[in-house]
XYZ file of C-alpha atoms in Angstrom:
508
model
C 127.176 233.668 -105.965
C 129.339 233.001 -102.874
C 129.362 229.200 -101.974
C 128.435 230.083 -98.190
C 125.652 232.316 -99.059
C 123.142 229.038 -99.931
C 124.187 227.620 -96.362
C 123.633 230.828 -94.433
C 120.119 230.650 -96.378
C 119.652 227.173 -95.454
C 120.772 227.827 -91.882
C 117.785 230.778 -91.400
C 115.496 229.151 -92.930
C 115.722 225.866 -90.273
C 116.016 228.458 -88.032
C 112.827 229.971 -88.820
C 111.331 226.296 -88.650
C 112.708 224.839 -85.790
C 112.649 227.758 -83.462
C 108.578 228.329 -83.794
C 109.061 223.886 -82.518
C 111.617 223.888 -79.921
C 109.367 227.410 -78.230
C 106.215 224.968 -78.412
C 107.785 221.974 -77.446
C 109.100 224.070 -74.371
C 106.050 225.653 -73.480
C 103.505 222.523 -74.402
C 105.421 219.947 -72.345
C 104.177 218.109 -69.462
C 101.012 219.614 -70.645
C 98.088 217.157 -70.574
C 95.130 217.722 -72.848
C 91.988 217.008 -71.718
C 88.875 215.385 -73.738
C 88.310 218.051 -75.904
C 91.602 218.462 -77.308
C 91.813 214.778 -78.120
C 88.252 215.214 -79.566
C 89.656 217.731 -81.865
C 92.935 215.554 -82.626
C 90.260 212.545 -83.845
C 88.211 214.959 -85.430
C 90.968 216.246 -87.645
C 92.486 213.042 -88.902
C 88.461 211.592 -89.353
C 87.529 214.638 -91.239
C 91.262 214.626 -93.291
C 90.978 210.991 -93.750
C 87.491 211.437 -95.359
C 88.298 213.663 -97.753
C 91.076 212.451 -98.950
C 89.578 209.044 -99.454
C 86.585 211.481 -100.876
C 88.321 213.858 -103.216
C 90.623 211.022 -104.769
C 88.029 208.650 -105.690
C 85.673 211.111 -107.308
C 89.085 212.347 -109.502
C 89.323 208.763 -110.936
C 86.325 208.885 -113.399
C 86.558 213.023 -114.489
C 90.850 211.936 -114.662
C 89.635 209.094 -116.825
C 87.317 211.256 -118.984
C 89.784 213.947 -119.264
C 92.393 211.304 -120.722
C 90.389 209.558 -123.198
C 87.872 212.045 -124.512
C 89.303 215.048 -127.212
C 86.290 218.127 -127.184
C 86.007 221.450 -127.548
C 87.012 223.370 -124.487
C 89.169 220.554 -122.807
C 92.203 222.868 -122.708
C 89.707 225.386 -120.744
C 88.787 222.532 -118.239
C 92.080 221.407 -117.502
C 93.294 224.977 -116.753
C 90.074 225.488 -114.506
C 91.303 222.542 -112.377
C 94.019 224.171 -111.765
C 92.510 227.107 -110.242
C 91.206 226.454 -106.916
C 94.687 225.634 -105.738
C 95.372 229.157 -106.085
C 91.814 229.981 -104.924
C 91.663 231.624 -101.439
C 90.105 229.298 -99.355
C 87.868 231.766 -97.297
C 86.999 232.854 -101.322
C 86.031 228.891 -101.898
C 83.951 228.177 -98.213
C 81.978 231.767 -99.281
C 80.904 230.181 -102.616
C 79.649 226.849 -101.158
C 77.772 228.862 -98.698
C 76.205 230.454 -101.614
C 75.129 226.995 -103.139
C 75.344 224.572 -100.551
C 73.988 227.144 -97.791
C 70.850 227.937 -95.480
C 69.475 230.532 -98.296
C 71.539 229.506 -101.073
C 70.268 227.309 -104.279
C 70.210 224.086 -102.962
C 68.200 224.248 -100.117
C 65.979 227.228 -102.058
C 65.385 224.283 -104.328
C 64.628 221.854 -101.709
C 62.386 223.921 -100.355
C 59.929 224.484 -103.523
C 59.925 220.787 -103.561
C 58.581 220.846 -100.155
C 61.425 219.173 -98.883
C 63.497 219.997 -96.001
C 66.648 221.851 -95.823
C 70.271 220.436 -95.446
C 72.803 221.895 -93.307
C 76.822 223.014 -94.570
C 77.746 223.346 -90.958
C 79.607 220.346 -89.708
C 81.580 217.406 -90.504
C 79.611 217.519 -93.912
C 80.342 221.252 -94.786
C 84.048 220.382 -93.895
C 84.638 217.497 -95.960
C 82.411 219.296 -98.852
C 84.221 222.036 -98.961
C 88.129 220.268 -98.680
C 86.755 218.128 -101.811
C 85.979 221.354 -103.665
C 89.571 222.806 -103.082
C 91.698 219.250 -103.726
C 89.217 217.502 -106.536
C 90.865 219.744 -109.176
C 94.939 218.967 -107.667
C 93.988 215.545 -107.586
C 92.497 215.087 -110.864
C 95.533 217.179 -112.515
C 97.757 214.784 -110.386
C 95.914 211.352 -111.917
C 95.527 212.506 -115.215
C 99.781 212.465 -115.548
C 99.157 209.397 -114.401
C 97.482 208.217 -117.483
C 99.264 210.583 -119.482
C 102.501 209.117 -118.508
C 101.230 205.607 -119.858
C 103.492 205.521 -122.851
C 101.871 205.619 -126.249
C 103.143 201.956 -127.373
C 101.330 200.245 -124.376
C 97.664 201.447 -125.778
C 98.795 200.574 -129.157
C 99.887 197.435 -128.543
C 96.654 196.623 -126.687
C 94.581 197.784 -129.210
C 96.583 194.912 -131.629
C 95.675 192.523 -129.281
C 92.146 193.554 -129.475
C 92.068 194.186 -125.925
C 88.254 196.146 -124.713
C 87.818 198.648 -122.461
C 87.663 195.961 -119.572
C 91.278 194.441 -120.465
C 92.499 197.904 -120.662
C 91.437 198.928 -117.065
C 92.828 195.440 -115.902
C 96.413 195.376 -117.674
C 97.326 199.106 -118.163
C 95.498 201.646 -116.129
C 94.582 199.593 -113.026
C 98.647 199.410 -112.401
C 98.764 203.153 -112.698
C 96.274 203.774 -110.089
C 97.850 201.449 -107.618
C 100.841 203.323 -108.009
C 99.540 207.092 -108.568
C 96.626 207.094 -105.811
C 98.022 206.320 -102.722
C 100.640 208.899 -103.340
C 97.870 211.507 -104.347
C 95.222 210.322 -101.099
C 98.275 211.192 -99.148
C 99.014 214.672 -100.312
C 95.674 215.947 -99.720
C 95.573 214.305 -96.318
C 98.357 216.258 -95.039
C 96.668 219.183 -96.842
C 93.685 218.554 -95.357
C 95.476 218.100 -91.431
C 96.109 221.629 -91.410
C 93.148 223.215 -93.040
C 92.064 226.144 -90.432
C 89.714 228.422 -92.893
C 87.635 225.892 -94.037
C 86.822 224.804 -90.385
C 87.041 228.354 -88.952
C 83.768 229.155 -90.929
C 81.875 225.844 -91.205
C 82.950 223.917 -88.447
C 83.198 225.045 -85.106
C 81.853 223.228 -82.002
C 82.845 220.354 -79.966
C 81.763 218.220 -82.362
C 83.624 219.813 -85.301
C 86.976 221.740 -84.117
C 90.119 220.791 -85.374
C 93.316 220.956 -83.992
C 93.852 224.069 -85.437
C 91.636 225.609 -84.710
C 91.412 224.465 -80.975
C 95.074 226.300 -81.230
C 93.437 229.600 -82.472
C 90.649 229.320 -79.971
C 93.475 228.711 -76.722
C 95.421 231.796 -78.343
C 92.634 234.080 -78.814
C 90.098 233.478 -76.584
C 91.333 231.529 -74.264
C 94.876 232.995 -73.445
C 96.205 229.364 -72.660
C 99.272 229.351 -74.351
C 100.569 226.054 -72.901
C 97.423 224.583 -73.951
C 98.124 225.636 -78.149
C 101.677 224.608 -77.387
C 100.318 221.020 -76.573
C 98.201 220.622 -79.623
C 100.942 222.288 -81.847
C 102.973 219.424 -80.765
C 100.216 216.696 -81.516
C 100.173 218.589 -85.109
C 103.664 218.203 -86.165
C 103.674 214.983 -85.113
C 100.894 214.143 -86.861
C 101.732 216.286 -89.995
C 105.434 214.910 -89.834
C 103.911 211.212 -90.264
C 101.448 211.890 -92.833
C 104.162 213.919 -95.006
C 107.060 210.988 -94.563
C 104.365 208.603 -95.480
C 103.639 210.947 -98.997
C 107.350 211.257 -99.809
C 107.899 207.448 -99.292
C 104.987 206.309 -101.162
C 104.720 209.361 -104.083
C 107.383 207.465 -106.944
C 106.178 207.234 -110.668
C 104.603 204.711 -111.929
C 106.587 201.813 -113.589
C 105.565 201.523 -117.217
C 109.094 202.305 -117.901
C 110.001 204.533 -121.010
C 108.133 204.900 -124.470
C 109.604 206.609 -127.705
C 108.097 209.928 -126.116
C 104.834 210.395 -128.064
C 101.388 211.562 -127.029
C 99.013 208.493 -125.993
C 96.129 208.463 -127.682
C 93.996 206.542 -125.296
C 91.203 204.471 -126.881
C 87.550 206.284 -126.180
C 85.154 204.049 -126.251
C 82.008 205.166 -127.576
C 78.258 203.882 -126.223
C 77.161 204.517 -122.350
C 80.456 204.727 -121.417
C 80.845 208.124 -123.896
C 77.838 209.379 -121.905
C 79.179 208.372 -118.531
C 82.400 210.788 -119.547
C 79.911 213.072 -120.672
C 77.926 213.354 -117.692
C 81.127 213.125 -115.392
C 83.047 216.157 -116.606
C 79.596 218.335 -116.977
C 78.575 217.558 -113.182
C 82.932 218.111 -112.239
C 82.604 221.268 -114.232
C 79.400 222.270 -112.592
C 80.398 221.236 -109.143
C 83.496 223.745 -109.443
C 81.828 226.639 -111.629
C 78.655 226.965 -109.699
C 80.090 228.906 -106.059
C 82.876 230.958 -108.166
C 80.050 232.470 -110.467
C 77.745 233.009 -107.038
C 80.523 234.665 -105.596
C 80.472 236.964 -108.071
C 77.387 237.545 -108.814
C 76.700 238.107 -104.730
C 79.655 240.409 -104.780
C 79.313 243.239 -107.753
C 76.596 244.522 -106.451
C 79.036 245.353 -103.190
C 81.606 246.679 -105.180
C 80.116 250.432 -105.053
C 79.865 250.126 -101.505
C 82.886 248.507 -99.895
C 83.435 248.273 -95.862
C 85.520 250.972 -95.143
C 88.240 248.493 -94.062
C 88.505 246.364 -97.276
C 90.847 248.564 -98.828
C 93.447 249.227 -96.447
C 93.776 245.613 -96.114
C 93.810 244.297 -99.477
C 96.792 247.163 -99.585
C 98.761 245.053 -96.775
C 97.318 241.794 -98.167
C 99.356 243.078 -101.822
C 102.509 244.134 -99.853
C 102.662 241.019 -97.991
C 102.366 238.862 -100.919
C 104.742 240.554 -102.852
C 107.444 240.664 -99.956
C 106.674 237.013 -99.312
C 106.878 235.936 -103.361
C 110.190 238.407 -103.344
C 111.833 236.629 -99.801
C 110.965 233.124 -101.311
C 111.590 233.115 -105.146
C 115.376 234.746 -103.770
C 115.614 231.570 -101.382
C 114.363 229.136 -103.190
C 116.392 229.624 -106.645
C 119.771 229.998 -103.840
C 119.138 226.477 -102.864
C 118.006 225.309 -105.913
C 121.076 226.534 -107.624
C 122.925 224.815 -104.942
C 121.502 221.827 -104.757
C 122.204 221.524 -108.580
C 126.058 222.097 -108.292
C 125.988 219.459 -105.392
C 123.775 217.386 -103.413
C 122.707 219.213 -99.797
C 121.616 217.487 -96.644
C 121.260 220.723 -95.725
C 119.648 222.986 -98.664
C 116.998 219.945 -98.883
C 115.998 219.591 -95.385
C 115.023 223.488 -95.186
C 112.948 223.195 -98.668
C 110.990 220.380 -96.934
C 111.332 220.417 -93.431
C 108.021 223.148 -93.721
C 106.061 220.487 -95.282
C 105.706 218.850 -91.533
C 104.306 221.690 -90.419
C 101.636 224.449 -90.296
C 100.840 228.306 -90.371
C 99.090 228.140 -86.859
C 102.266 225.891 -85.346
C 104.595 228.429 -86.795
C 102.758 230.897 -85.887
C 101.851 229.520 -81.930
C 105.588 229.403 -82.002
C 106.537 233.062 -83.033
C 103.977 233.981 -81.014
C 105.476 232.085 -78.259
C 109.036 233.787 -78.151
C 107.782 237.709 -79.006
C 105.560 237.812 -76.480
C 107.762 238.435 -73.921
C 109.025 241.085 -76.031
C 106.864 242.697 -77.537
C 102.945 242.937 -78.421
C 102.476 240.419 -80.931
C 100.386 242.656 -82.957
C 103.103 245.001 -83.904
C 104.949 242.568 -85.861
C 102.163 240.509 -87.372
C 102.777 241.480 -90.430
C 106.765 240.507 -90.603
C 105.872 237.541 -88.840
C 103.057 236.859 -91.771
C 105.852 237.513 -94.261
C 108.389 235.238 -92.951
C 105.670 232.002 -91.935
C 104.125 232.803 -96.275
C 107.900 232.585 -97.113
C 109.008 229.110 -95.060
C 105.471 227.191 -96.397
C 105.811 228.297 -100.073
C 109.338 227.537 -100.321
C 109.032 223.941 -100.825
C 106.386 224.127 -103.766
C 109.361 227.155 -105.410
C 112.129 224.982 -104.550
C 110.445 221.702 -106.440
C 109.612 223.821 -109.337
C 113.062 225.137 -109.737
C 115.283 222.016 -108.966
C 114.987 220.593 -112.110
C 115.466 223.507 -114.407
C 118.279 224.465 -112.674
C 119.985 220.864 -112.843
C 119.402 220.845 -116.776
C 120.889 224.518 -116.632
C 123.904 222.752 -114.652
C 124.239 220.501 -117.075
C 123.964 221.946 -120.327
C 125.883 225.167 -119.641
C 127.889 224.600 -116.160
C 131.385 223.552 -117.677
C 131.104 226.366 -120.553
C 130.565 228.622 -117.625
C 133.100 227.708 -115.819
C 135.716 227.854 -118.234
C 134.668 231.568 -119.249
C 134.979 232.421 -115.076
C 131.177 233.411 -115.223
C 130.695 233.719 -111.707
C 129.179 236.010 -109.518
C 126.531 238.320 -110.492
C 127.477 238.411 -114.334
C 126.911 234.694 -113.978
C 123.698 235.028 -112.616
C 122.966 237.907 -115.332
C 123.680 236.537 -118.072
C 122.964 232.594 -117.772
C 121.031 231.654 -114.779
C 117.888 234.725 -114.583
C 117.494 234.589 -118.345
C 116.813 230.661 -118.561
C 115.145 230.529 -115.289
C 113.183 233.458 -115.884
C 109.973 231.247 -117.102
C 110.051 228.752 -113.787
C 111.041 231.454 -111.326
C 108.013 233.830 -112.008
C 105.432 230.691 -112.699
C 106.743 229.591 -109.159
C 106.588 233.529 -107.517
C 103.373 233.427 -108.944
C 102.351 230.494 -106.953
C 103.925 231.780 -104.134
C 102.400 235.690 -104.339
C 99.020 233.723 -104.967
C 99.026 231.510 -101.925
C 100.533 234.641 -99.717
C 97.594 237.029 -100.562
C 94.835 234.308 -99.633
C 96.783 232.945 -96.663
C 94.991 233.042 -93.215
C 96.959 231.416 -90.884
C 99.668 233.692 -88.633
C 97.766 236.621 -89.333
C 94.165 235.488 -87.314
C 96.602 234.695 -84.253
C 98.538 237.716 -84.669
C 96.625 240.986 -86.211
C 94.289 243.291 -84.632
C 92.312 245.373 -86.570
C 95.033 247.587 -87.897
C 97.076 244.832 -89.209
C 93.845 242.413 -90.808
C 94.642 240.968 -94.026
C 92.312 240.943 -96.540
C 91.642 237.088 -96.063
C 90.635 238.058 -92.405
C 88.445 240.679 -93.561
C 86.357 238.481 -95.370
C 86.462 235.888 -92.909
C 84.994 238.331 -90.384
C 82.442 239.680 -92.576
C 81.394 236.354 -93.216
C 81.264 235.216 -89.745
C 79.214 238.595 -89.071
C 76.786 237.603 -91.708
C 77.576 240.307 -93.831
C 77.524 237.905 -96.894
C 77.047 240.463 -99.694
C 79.923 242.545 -98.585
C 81.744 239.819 -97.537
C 81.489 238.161 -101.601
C 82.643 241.684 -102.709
C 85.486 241.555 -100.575
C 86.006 238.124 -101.759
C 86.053 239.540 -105.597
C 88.507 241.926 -105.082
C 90.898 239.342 -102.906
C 89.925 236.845 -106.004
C 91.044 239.638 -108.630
C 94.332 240.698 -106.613
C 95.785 237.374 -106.221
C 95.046 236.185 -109.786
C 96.523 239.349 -111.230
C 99.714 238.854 -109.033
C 100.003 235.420 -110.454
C 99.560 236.455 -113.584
C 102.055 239.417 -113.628
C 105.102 237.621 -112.264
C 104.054 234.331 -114.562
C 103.764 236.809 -117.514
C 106.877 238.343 -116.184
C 109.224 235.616 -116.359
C 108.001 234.572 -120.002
C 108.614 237.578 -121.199
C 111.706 237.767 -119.626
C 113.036 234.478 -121.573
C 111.649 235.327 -124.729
């Protein structure tokens, strides 16, 4: 590979970021937003704030239960909480609606017990629904915590005699004061630039984020200095909350063990039953609106809207040009990073992080529109925005497989003049083959759910599947909108697994 060709990559990619900023910045300054907009800017830290604080401390106890406890179907749990990070998030918001919702279980219950009905809509439905998506990431994200504790710290505890008490005081109290704040912080910037979630159950001057007060001044309102304003306020919000994260995210300082698996003490009695009664009502809590999606949505199946199909058919094509664009990027930089350190490669794999698809988007939307219709190039524009916010997750995956590869094979390499594309051949795709499609996965996965650039840009020719169901929902059409939901479900967990399959098979 030609040294330049990771800086030219590097260059477009910061490019692609900072372009969509300096257009806003241009357009949105001197603008001064008025009450509601800084209604929507308190709104959207309160409500990210809250569930962060929300989804991290109910991850402690399943985390705990999950680390101590050995049962039949553990493996199953673990990969379940896992899932909703790949989950489409209109997919997730139509499930709780099926639960949580006017007609749904809850309040059907509620009702036979004479008792009135709760509302989803609101601050409530907002912060229930961002614990549903980031209560599985953060309890994965804990329970390495533990599971980093090494093995000779429980055992020499356990000849001290220490109880469950000492244990949570000397060993895994330290963890959590080092693991949480990192993890609260993650989902907070997640959280800042949640727009489906609040698209369908917030709304309002009393629940609008920021945005989607930038959707709203794009699509309804035509006030494009107005969404340039609040893009700014979001990057500089986002850019805080993510330097705060990468300062504050470090590993926890046990320091190193002889390498074996923990086997943390489980005490038996009520506390057995609390980690019982824990992981059933976790397990419930995430099970329950994925099986009433499904069992809304196959009745539907015979009789999909007319324009389900044609989108899910862009929805795949996007994805897989997005996955394509960014697994090709990502392993460039990767690479290069590994052979030497890169102010530059690094800052475009994280200088995304900062931001979101509705700024990019505001921002591309921004500098065609002079052009060009916006609409007739929503879907490149979806492509490239999918590519620059999955690179960083790709590039992190990659970084360290492709140091060890530097490493263990670099100087054989270069003393056989394996360069080029025989180099990449014949050492780098066949040992990064498992990483790179686990990673494209990821990427294809996120892509295909994605509704961000595509609400500001599409019309009806150019909807995504995502935006299909997010307009059936919002139309009420909740049986057709679940089966629309199943097949955007099935499509992005079969992409994920084909290029995950893909790349082990290519390095067995």
């Amino acid at each position: 590979m030609t040294r330049a060709v990771p800086s030219i990559i590097a260059l477009c990619l910061l490019a692609l970021v900072i372009a969509p900023l300096v257009a806003v910045a241009l357009r949105g300054a001197g603008v001064s937003l008025g009450p509601a907009d800084w209604a929507a800017v308190r709104f959207t830290v309160t409500q990210a704030v809250l569930s962060a604080l929300i989804s991290t401390v109910l991850a402690i106890p399943v985390a705990r239960a999950l680390a101590r406890r050995r049962f039949f179907g553990r493996g199953a749990l673990v990969t379940l909480m896992g899932a909703p990070f790949l989950l489409p998030a209109v997919v997730a918001v139509l499930g709780l609606l099926a639960v949580f919702g006017r007609s749904g279980l809850l309040n059907s219950g509620l009702a036979a017990l004479g008792l009135p009905p709760v509302s989803i809509f609101g601050l409530q439905g907002v912060l229930l629904a961002h614990v549903f998506l980031n209560l599985p990431l953060a309890v994965r994200m804990i329970l390495q915590g533990w599971l980093a504790i090494p093995a000779e710290r429980f055992r020499l505890a356990q000849s001290l005699g220490f109880g469950p008490a000492q244990m949570l005081r000397h060993l895994e109290a330290p963890m959590l004061r080092e693991v949480v704040p990192g993890v609260a912080l993650v989902i907070l910037v997640i959280c800042l630039t949640s727009f489906a979630v609040v698209l369908t159950l917030g709304g309002g001057p009393a629940a609008t984020t920021i945005e989607l007060a930038i959707y709203q001044a794009v699509r309804f309102d035509f006030d494009l200095a107005r969404a340039a304003g609040l893009a700014g306020v979001q990057v500089v919000i986002c850019a805080l909350a993510a330097l705060a994260a990468w300062v504050l995210m470090r590993p926890a300082g046990f320091g190193a063990g002889l390498d074996r698996q923990a086997q943390i003490p489980a005490p038996g009695g009520w506390r057995s039953m609390a980690d019982g009664a824990t992981l059933a009502a976790a397990t419930l809590f995430l099970i329950l609106p994925l099986l009433a999606v499904a069992l809304r949505g196959v009745p539907g199946l015979a009789d999909l809207p007319p324009s389900v199909l044609p989108a899910a058919l862009r929805s795949v094509l996007v994805a897989l040009a997005s996955a394509t664009l960014t697994s090709a990027a990502a392993l460039a930089l990767a690479l290069a990073v590994a052979r030497k350190p890169s102010v530059l490669a690094g800052a475009a794999a994280t200088l995304p992080l900062a931001t979101s698809g509705l700024v990019l988007g505001t921002g591309l939307f921004l500098i065609v529109q002079p052009f060009t219709p916006p609409m007739t190039v929503a879907l490149p524009v979806t492509i490239l925005v999918n590519m620059a916010l999955t690179l960083p997750y790709l590039y992190r995956i990659l970084l360290p497989q492709a140091r060890a590869l530097r490493s263990d094979y670099g100087r054989l390499a270069d003393s056989l003049g394996l360069q080029g594309w025989s180099r990449l051949r014949w050492l780098i795709l066949p040992r990064l083959a498992r990483p790179l499609g686990f990673g494209a996965g990821i990427a294809a996965a996120l892509s295909m759910g994605d509704l961000g650039a595509i609400a500001l840009f599409a019309g009806e020719r150019q909807a995504t599947l995502p935006l299909v169901v997010q307009q059936l929902t919002g139309a009420y059409r909740l049986e057709a909108a679940s089966a629309a939901s199943l097949v955007l479900v099935t499509l992005s967990f079969a992409l994920f697994w084909a290029c995950d399959a893909g790349g082990r098979r290519a390095a067995a």
